[in-house]
XYZ file of C-alpha atoms in Angstrom:
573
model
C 0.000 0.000 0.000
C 1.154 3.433 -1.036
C 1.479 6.540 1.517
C -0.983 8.022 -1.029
C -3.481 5.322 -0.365
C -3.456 5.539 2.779
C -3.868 9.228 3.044
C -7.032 8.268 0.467
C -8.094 5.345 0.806
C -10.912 3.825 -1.134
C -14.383 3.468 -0.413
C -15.095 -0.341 -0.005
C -15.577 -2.836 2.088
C -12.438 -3.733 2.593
C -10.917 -0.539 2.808
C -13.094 0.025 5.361
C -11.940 -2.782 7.144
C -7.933 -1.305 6.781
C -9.306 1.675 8.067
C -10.790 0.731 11.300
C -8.204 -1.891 12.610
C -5.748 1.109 11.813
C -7.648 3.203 14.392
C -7.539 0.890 16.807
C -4.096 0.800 16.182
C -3.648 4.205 16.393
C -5.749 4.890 19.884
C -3.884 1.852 21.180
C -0.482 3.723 20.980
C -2.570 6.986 22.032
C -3.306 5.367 25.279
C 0.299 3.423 25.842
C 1.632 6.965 25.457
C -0.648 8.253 27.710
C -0.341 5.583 30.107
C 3.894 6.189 30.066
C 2.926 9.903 30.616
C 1.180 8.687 33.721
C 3.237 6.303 35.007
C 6.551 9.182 34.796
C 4.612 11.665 36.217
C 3.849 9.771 39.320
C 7.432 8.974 39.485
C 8.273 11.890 39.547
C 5.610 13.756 42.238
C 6.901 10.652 44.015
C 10.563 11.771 43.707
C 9.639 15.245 44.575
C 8.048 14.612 47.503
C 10.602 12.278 49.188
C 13.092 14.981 48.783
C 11.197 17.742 49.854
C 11.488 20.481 46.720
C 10.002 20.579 43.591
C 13.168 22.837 42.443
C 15.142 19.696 42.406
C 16.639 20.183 46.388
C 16.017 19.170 49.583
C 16.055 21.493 52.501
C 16.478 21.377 55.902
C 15.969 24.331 58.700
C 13.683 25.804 60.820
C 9.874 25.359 60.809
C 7.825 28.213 59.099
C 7.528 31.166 61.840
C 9.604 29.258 64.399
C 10.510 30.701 67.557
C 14.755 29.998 68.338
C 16.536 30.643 71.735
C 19.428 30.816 72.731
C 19.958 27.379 72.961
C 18.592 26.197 69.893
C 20.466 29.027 68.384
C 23.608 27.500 69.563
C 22.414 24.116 67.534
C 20.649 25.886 64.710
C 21.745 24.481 61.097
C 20.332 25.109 57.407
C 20.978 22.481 54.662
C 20.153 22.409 51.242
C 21.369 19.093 49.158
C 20.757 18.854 45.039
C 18.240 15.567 44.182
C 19.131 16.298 40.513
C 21.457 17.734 37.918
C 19.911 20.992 38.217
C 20.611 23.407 40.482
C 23.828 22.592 41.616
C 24.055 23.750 44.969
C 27.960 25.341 44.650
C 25.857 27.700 41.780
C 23.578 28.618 44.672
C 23.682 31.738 46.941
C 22.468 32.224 50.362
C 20.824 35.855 51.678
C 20.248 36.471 55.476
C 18.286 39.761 55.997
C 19.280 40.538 52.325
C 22.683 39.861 53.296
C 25.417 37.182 51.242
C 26.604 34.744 53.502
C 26.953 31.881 50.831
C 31.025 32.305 51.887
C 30.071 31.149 55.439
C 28.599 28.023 54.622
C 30.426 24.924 53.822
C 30.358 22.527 50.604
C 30.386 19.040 50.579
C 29.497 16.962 47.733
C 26.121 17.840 46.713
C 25.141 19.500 49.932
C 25.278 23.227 51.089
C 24.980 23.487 55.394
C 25.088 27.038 56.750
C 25.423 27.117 60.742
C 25.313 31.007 61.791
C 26.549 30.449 65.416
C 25.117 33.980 66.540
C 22.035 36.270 65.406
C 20.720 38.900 66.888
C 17.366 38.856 68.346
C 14.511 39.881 65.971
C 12.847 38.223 62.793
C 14.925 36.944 60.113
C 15.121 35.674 56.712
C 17.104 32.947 54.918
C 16.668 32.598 51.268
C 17.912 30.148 48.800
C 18.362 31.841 45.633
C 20.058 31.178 41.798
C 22.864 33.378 41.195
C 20.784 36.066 39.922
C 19.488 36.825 43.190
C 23.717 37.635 44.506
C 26.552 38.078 42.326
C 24.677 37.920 38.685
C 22.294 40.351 39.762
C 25.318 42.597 40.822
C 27.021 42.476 37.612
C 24.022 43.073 35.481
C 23.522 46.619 37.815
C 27.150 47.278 36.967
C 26.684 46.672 33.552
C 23.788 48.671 33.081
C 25.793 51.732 34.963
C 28.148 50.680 31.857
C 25.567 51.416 29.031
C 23.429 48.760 29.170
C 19.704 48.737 28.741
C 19.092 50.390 32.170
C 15.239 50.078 31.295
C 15.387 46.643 31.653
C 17.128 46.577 35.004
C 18.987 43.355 36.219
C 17.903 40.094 36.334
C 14.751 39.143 38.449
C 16.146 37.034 40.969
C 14.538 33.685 41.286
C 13.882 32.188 44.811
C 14.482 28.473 45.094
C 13.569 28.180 49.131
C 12.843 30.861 52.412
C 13.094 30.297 55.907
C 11.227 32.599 57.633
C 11.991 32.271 61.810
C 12.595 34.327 65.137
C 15.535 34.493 67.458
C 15.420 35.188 70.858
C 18.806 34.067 72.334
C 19.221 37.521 75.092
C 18.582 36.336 78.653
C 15.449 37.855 80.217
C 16.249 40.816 82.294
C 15.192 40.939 86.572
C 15.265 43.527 88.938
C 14.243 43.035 92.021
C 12.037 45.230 94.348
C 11.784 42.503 96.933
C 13.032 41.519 99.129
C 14.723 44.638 99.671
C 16.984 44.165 102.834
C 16.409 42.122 105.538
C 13.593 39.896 106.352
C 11.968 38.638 109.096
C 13.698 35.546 111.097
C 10.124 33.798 110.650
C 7.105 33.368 108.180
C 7.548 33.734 104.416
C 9.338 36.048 101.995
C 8.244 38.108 99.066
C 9.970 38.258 96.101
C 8.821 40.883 93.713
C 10.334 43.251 90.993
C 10.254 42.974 87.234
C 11.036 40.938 83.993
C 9.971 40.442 80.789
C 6.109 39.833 80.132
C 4.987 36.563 80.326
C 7.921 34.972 81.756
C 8.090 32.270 84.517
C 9.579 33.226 87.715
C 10.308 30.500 89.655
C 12.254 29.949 93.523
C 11.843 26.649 94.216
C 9.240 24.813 93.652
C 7.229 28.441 93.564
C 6.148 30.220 90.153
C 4.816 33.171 89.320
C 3.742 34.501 85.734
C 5.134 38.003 84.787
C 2.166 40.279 83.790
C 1.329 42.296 80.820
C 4.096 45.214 82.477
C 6.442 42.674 83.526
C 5.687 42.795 86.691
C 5.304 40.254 89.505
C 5.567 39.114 93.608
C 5.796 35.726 94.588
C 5.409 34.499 98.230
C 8.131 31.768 99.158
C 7.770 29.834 101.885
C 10.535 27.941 103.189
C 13.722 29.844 102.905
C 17.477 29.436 103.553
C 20.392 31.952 103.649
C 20.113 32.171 100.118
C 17.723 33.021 96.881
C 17.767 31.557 93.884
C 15.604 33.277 91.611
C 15.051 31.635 87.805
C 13.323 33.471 85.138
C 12.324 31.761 82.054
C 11.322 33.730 78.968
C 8.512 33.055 76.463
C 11.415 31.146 74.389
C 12.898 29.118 76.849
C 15.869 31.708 77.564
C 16.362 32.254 81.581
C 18.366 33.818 83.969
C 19.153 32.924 87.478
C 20.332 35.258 89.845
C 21.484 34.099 93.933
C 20.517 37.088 96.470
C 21.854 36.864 100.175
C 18.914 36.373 102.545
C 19.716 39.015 105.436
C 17.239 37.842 108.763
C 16.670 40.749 111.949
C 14.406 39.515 114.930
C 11.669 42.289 113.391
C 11.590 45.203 111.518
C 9.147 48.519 111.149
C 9.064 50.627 107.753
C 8.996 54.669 108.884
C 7.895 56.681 105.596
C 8.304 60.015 107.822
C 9.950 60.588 110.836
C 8.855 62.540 113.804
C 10.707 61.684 116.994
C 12.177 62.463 119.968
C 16.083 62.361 121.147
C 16.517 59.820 124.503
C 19.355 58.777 125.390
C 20.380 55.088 126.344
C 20.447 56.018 129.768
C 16.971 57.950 129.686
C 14.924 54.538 127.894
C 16.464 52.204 131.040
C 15.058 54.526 133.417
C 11.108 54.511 134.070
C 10.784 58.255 135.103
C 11.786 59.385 131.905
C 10.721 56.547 130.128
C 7.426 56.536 130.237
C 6.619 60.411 129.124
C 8.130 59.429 126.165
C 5.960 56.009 125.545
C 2.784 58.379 126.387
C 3.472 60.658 123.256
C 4.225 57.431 121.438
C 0.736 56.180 122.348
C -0.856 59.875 121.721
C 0.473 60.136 118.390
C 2.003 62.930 118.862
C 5.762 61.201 117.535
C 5.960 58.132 115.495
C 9.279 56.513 115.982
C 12.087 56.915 118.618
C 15.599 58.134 118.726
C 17.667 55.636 120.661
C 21.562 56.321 121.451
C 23.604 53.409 120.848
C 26.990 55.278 120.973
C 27.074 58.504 122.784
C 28.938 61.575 123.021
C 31.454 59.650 125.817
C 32.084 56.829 123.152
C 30.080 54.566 125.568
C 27.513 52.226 123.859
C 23.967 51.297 125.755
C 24.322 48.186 125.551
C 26.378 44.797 125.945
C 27.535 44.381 122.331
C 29.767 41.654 120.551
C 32.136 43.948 118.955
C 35.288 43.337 119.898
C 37.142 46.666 120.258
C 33.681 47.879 122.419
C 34.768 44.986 124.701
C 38.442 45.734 124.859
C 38.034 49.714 125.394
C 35.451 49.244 128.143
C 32.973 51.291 126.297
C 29.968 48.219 126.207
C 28.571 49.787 129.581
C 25.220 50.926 129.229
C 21.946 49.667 130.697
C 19.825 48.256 127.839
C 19.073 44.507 126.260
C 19.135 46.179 122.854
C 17.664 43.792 120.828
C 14.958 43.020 123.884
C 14.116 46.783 123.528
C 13.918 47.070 119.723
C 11.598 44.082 120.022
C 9.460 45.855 122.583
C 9.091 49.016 120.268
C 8.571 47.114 117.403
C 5.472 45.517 119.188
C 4.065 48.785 119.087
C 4.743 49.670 116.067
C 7.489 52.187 116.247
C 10.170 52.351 114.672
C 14.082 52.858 115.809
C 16.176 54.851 114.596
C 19.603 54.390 116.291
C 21.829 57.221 116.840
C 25.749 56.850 117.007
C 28.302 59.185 117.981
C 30.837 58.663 115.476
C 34.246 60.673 115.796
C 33.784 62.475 119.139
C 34.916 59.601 121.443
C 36.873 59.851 124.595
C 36.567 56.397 125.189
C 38.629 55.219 122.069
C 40.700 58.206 122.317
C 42.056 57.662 125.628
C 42.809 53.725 125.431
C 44.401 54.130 122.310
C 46.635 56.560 123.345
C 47.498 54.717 126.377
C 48.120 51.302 124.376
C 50.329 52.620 121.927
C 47.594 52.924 119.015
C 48.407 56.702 118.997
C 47.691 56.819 114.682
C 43.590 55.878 115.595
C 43.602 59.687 117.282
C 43.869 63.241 116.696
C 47.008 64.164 118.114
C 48.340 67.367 119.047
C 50.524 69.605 116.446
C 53.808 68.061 118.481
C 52.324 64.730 118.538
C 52.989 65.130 122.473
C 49.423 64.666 123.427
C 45.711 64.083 121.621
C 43.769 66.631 120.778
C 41.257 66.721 123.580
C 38.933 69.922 122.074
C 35.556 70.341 123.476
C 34.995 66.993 123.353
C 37.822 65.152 125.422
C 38.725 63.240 123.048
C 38.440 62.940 119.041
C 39.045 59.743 116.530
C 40.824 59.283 113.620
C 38.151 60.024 110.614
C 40.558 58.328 108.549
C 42.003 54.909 109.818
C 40.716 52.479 108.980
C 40.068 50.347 112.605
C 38.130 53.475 113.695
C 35.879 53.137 110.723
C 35.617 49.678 110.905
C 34.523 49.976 114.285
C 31.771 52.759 113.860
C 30.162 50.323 110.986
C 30.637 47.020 113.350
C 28.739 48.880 115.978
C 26.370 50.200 112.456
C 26.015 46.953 111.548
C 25.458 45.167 114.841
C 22.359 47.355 115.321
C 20.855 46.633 112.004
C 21.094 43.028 112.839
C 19.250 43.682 115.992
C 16.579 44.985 114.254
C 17.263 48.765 114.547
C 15.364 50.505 111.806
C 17.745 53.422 110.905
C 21.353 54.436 111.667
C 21.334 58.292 112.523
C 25.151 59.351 112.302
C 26.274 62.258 114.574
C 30.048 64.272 114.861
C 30.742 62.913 111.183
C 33.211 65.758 111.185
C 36.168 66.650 112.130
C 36.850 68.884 115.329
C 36.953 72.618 115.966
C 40.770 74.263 116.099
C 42.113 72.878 112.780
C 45.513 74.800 113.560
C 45.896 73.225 117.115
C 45.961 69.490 115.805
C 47.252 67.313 113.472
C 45.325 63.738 111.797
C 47.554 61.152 111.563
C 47.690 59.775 107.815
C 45.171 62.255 106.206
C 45.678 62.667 102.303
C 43.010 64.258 101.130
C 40.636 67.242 102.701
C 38.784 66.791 105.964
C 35.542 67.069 103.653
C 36.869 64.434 101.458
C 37.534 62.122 104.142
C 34.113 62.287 105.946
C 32.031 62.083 102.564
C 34.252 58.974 101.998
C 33.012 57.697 105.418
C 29.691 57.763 104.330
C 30.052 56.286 101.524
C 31.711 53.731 102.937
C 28.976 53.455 105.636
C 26.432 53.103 103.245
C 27.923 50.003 101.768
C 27.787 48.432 104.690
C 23.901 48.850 105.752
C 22.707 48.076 102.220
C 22.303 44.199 102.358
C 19.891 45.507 105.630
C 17.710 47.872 103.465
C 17.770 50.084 106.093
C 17.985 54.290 106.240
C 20.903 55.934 107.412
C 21.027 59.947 107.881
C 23.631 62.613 109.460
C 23.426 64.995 111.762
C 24.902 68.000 110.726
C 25.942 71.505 112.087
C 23.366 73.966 110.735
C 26.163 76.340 109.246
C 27.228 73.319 106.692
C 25.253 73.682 103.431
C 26.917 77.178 103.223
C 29.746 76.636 105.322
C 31.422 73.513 104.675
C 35.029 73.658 105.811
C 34.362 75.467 108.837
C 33.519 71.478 110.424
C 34.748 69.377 107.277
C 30.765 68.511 106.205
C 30.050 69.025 102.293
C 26.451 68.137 102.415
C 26.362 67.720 98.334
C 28.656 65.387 98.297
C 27.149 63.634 102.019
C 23.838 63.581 100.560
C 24.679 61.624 97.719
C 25.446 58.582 100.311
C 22.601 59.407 102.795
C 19.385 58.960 103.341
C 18.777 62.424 105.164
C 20.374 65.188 106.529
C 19.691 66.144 109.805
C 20.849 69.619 110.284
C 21.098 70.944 113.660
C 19.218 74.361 113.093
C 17.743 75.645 116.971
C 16.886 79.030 117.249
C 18.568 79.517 120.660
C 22.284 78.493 118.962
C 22.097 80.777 116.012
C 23.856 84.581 116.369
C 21.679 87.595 115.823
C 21.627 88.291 112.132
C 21.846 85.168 110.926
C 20.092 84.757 107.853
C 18.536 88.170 107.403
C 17.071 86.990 111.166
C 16.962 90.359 113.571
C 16.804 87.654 116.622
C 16.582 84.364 115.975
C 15.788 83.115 119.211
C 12.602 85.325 119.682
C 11.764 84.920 115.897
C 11.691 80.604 115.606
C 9.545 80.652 112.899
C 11.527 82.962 110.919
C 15.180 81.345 111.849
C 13.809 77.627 110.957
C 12.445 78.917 107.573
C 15.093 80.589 106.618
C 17.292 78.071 107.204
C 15.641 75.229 105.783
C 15.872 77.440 102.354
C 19.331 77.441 102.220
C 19.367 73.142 103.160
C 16.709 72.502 100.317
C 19.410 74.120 97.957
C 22.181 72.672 99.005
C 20.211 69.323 98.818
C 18.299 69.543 95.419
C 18.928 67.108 93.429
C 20.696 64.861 95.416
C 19.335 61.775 97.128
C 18.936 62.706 100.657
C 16.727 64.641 102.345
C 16.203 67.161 104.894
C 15.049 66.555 108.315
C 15.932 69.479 110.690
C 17.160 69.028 114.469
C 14.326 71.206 116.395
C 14.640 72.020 119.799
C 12.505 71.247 122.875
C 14.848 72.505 125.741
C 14.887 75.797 128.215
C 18.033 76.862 126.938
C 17.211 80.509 126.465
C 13.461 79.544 126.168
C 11.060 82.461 126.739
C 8.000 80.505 126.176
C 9.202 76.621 125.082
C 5.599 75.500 124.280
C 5.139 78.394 121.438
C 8.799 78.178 120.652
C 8.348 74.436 119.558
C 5.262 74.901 118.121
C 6.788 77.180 115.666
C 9.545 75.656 114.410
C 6.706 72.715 113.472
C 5.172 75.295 111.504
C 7.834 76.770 110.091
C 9.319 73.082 108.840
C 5.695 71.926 107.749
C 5.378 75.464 106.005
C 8.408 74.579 104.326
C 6.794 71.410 102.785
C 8.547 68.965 105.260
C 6.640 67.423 107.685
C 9.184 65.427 109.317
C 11.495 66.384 112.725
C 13.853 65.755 114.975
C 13.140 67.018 118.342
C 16.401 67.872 120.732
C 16.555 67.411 124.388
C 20.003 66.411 125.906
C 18.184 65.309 129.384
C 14.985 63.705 127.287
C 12.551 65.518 129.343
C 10.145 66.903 126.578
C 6.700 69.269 126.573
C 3.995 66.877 125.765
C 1.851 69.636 125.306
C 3.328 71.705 122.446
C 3.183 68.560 120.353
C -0.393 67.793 117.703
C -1.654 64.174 118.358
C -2.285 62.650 114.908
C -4.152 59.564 116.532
């Protein structure tokens, strides 16, 4: 049979015949076609889908949208392996954030791996890309700077593969508002302060969620002499901080102080005593301060210091922590008072025991410097500071609720003495001390202020007291500011005794200046004693006026006997 024929074959019988077995023919190839079409297709969606890509690759990384901490970050690796000829994977680039970092992953075989070690937090990007996307696409932007068809741009680039993902590898952050100080010796402890939102705080077997602000407080029960605080993040990230735990017998917060001055040997003695627990009770003061170290360098009380032992100057009256406890029980807080420099006591045994350096001496060294006081320490060595914070310290763990410093300073005469082993300015040294002193008493969270000659904030090297650069270390100041002490004139003051209310005002001016800004401040030394008093209930009234008038409604109230005018004091209840 001819081609032609076929193309035209004849109408007959037979030809008709030819015609349809050559159809069947035909659709029988048709469908063995088809049926090969099928059969490599589903080979090949097979293939695809056992290596993961239908770009001929298989990938490996991060799930879409996945959330990677710091330790995962530490683990995290990208792969991408060629299942076929085409791409090769060494032709392949790799963008993070936009950014080539194809040379910082390594080749083997058929198989790129890219490990990045470190990313900062935030949302990233990792694409797999043809050349086009990296150095192609830079070449075509340099050729069309050349002359090229800059119309048509450079090449699109084609993305093979993206992994989208977040890191967040930074630790959570903690501060801690609680406990701030020491704690009780019994019953549990709160731990409060803030982290990131949503974390887990944990101490123990305790947890706490961090709300919206970060914040949280947590109530542990059973406590030892340390924290261990854990804080997990949203991702898995935590942080674990260890805090001292720092136990008194009690404690009482005092957000304002108004007080009265008794000494160690006034509280053992029930005559003078008990006047002073009455305007407790009336409400007319809210705390009390107690002298633990006097003007005679004796301390009230028995105390484990060991240089108080040696020196003889442990002779006072009182079961200290038996009377902060006692206080406590009615609410009032203590605010211990210690004579720092001024100290016979040291003074004298020193010199006698060859420890001549802890004391200021005379100019030929043939004597100490007795002053007005009988007997001043060494602001600068180092056992006489060591001392004044044992005794500081000692308190605090007795449950005292503030350390009031007094005769920070160095004595009167400054050309009739010399201080053994003093470098720097007498200012310098005694805003050192307080520094110092406030080191120690922080793991106690307790208050610590100075009493201060009213002259200072003007005056400073007159008594060696910078109160700027004191009040940077203190809690408050405590200037000594009566009426009866201060010269006529003083301030713009005709007569400050016979003008209280004018003196204290005045005054208190100058102290909020020399104060602002700084981190302590001012509670004023008043006066409740007949030293040149004309008429002592008005008198003290006044200078409560004159204070509150000056937007402070906290005092110190003077008596050197503790005998005190109940009736020139308001009873808040």
């Amino acid at each position: 049979m001819t081609l032609r024929s076929l193309l035209h074959p004849r109408s007959t019988a037979a030809s008709t015949a030819l015609t349809a077995v050559a159809a069947l023919a035909v659709l029988a190839v048709v469908a063995a076609a088809c049926t090969a079409d099928d059969t490599s297709s589903d080979d090949g969606s097979a293939a695809a889908a056992e290596d993961g890509d239908a770009n001929g690759l298989r990938v490996d990384g991060p799930d879409e949208g996945e959330l990677i901490n710091a330790a995962a970050l530490e683990e995290l690796t990208f792969t991408v392996t060629a299942t076929g000829e085409e791409p090769s994977v060494d032709a392949l680039v790799l963008l993070l954030d936009g950014d080539d970092v194809t040379s910082q992953a390594e080749l083997a075989q058929d198989t790129l791996t890219y490990t990045p070690g470190s990313l900062p937090d935030g949302e990233r990007e990792l694409v797999v890309a043809t050349p086009a996307e990296g150095a192609d696409a830079a070449e075509d932007a340099d050729e069309a700077a050349e002359g090229a068809d800059a119309a048509d741009g450079p090449a699109e680039p084609e993305e093979l593969h993206s992994w989208r993902f977040e890191v967040k590898a930074e630790p959570p952050t903690l501060e801690l508002t609680a406990p701030d100080g020491a704690v009780g010796e019994d019953g549990p402890v709160t731990v409060a302060g803030t982290t990131e939102a949503g974390a887990t705080v944990a101490v123990g077997s305790d947890d706490v969620t961090a709300d919206d602000t970060g914040a949280f407080e947590l109530e542990v029960g059973e406590v030892g002499d340390e924290l261990t605080i854990v804080v997990t993040d949203v991702a898995g990230n935590t942080t674990e901080v260890t805090e001292q735990v720092v136990r008194v017998a009690s404690r009482v917060h005092l957000d304002e102080i108004r007080t009265v001055h008794a000494t160690f040997w006034a509280w053992a003695t029930p005559s003078l005593r008990e006047p002073i627990v009455e305007m407790l009770d009336d409400g007319k003061i809210n705390s009390l301060q107690l002298d633990l170290k006097d003007e005679g360098g004796h301390l009230g009380y028995a105390s484990e210091v060991p240089l108080a032992s040696e020196i003889g100057a442990d002779i006072g009256p009182l079961d200290l922590e038996q009377a902060v406890a006692d206080l406590h029980d009615r609410d009032v807080a203590v605010i211990g008072r210690i004579v720092a420099f001024a100290d016979p006591a040291l003074a004298s045994w020193a010199w006698e025991n060859d420890r001549r350096d802890m004391v200021i001496q005379l100019k030929d060294g043939s004597d100490y410097y007795r002053g007005s006081y009988a007997g001043f320490s060494n602001y600068t060595h180092e056992d006489v500071i060591d001392y004044l914070l044992d005794i500081a310290e000692e308190a605090a763990q007795a449950g005292v609720d503030h350390i009031l410093w007094d005769y920070i300073r160095r004595p009167e005469g400054l050309d009739n003495y010399t201080v053994p082993g003093l470098e720097t300015t007498p200012e310098e040294a005694i805003v050192e001390f307080t520094r110092l002193a406030d080191e120690r008493l922080a793991p106690y969270g307790i208050q610590h202020g100075a009493s201060v000659y009213g002259i200072a904030a003007d005056r400073p090297t007159q008594i060696g007291q910078d109160i700027p650069a004191m009040a940077e270390h203190l809690d408050y100041v405590a200037p000594m500011i009566y009426p009866s002490h201060w010269g006529v004139g003083e301030y713009g003051v005709a007569d400050p005794n016979r003008q209280p209310y004018d003196i204290v005002t005045a005054t208190l001016e100058v102290w909020e200046e020399a104060t602002e800004g700084k981190r302590a401040r001012v509670i004023p030394w008043l006066e409740d004693t007949p030293y040149r008093a004309w008429d002592r209930p008005l008198q003290i009234r006044e200078q409560i006026r004159a204070t509150q008038d000056a937007g402070i409604d906290e005092w110190l109230m003077w008596n050197p006997g503790s005998t005190f005018t109940p009736e020139a004091y308001e009873s808040r209840g």
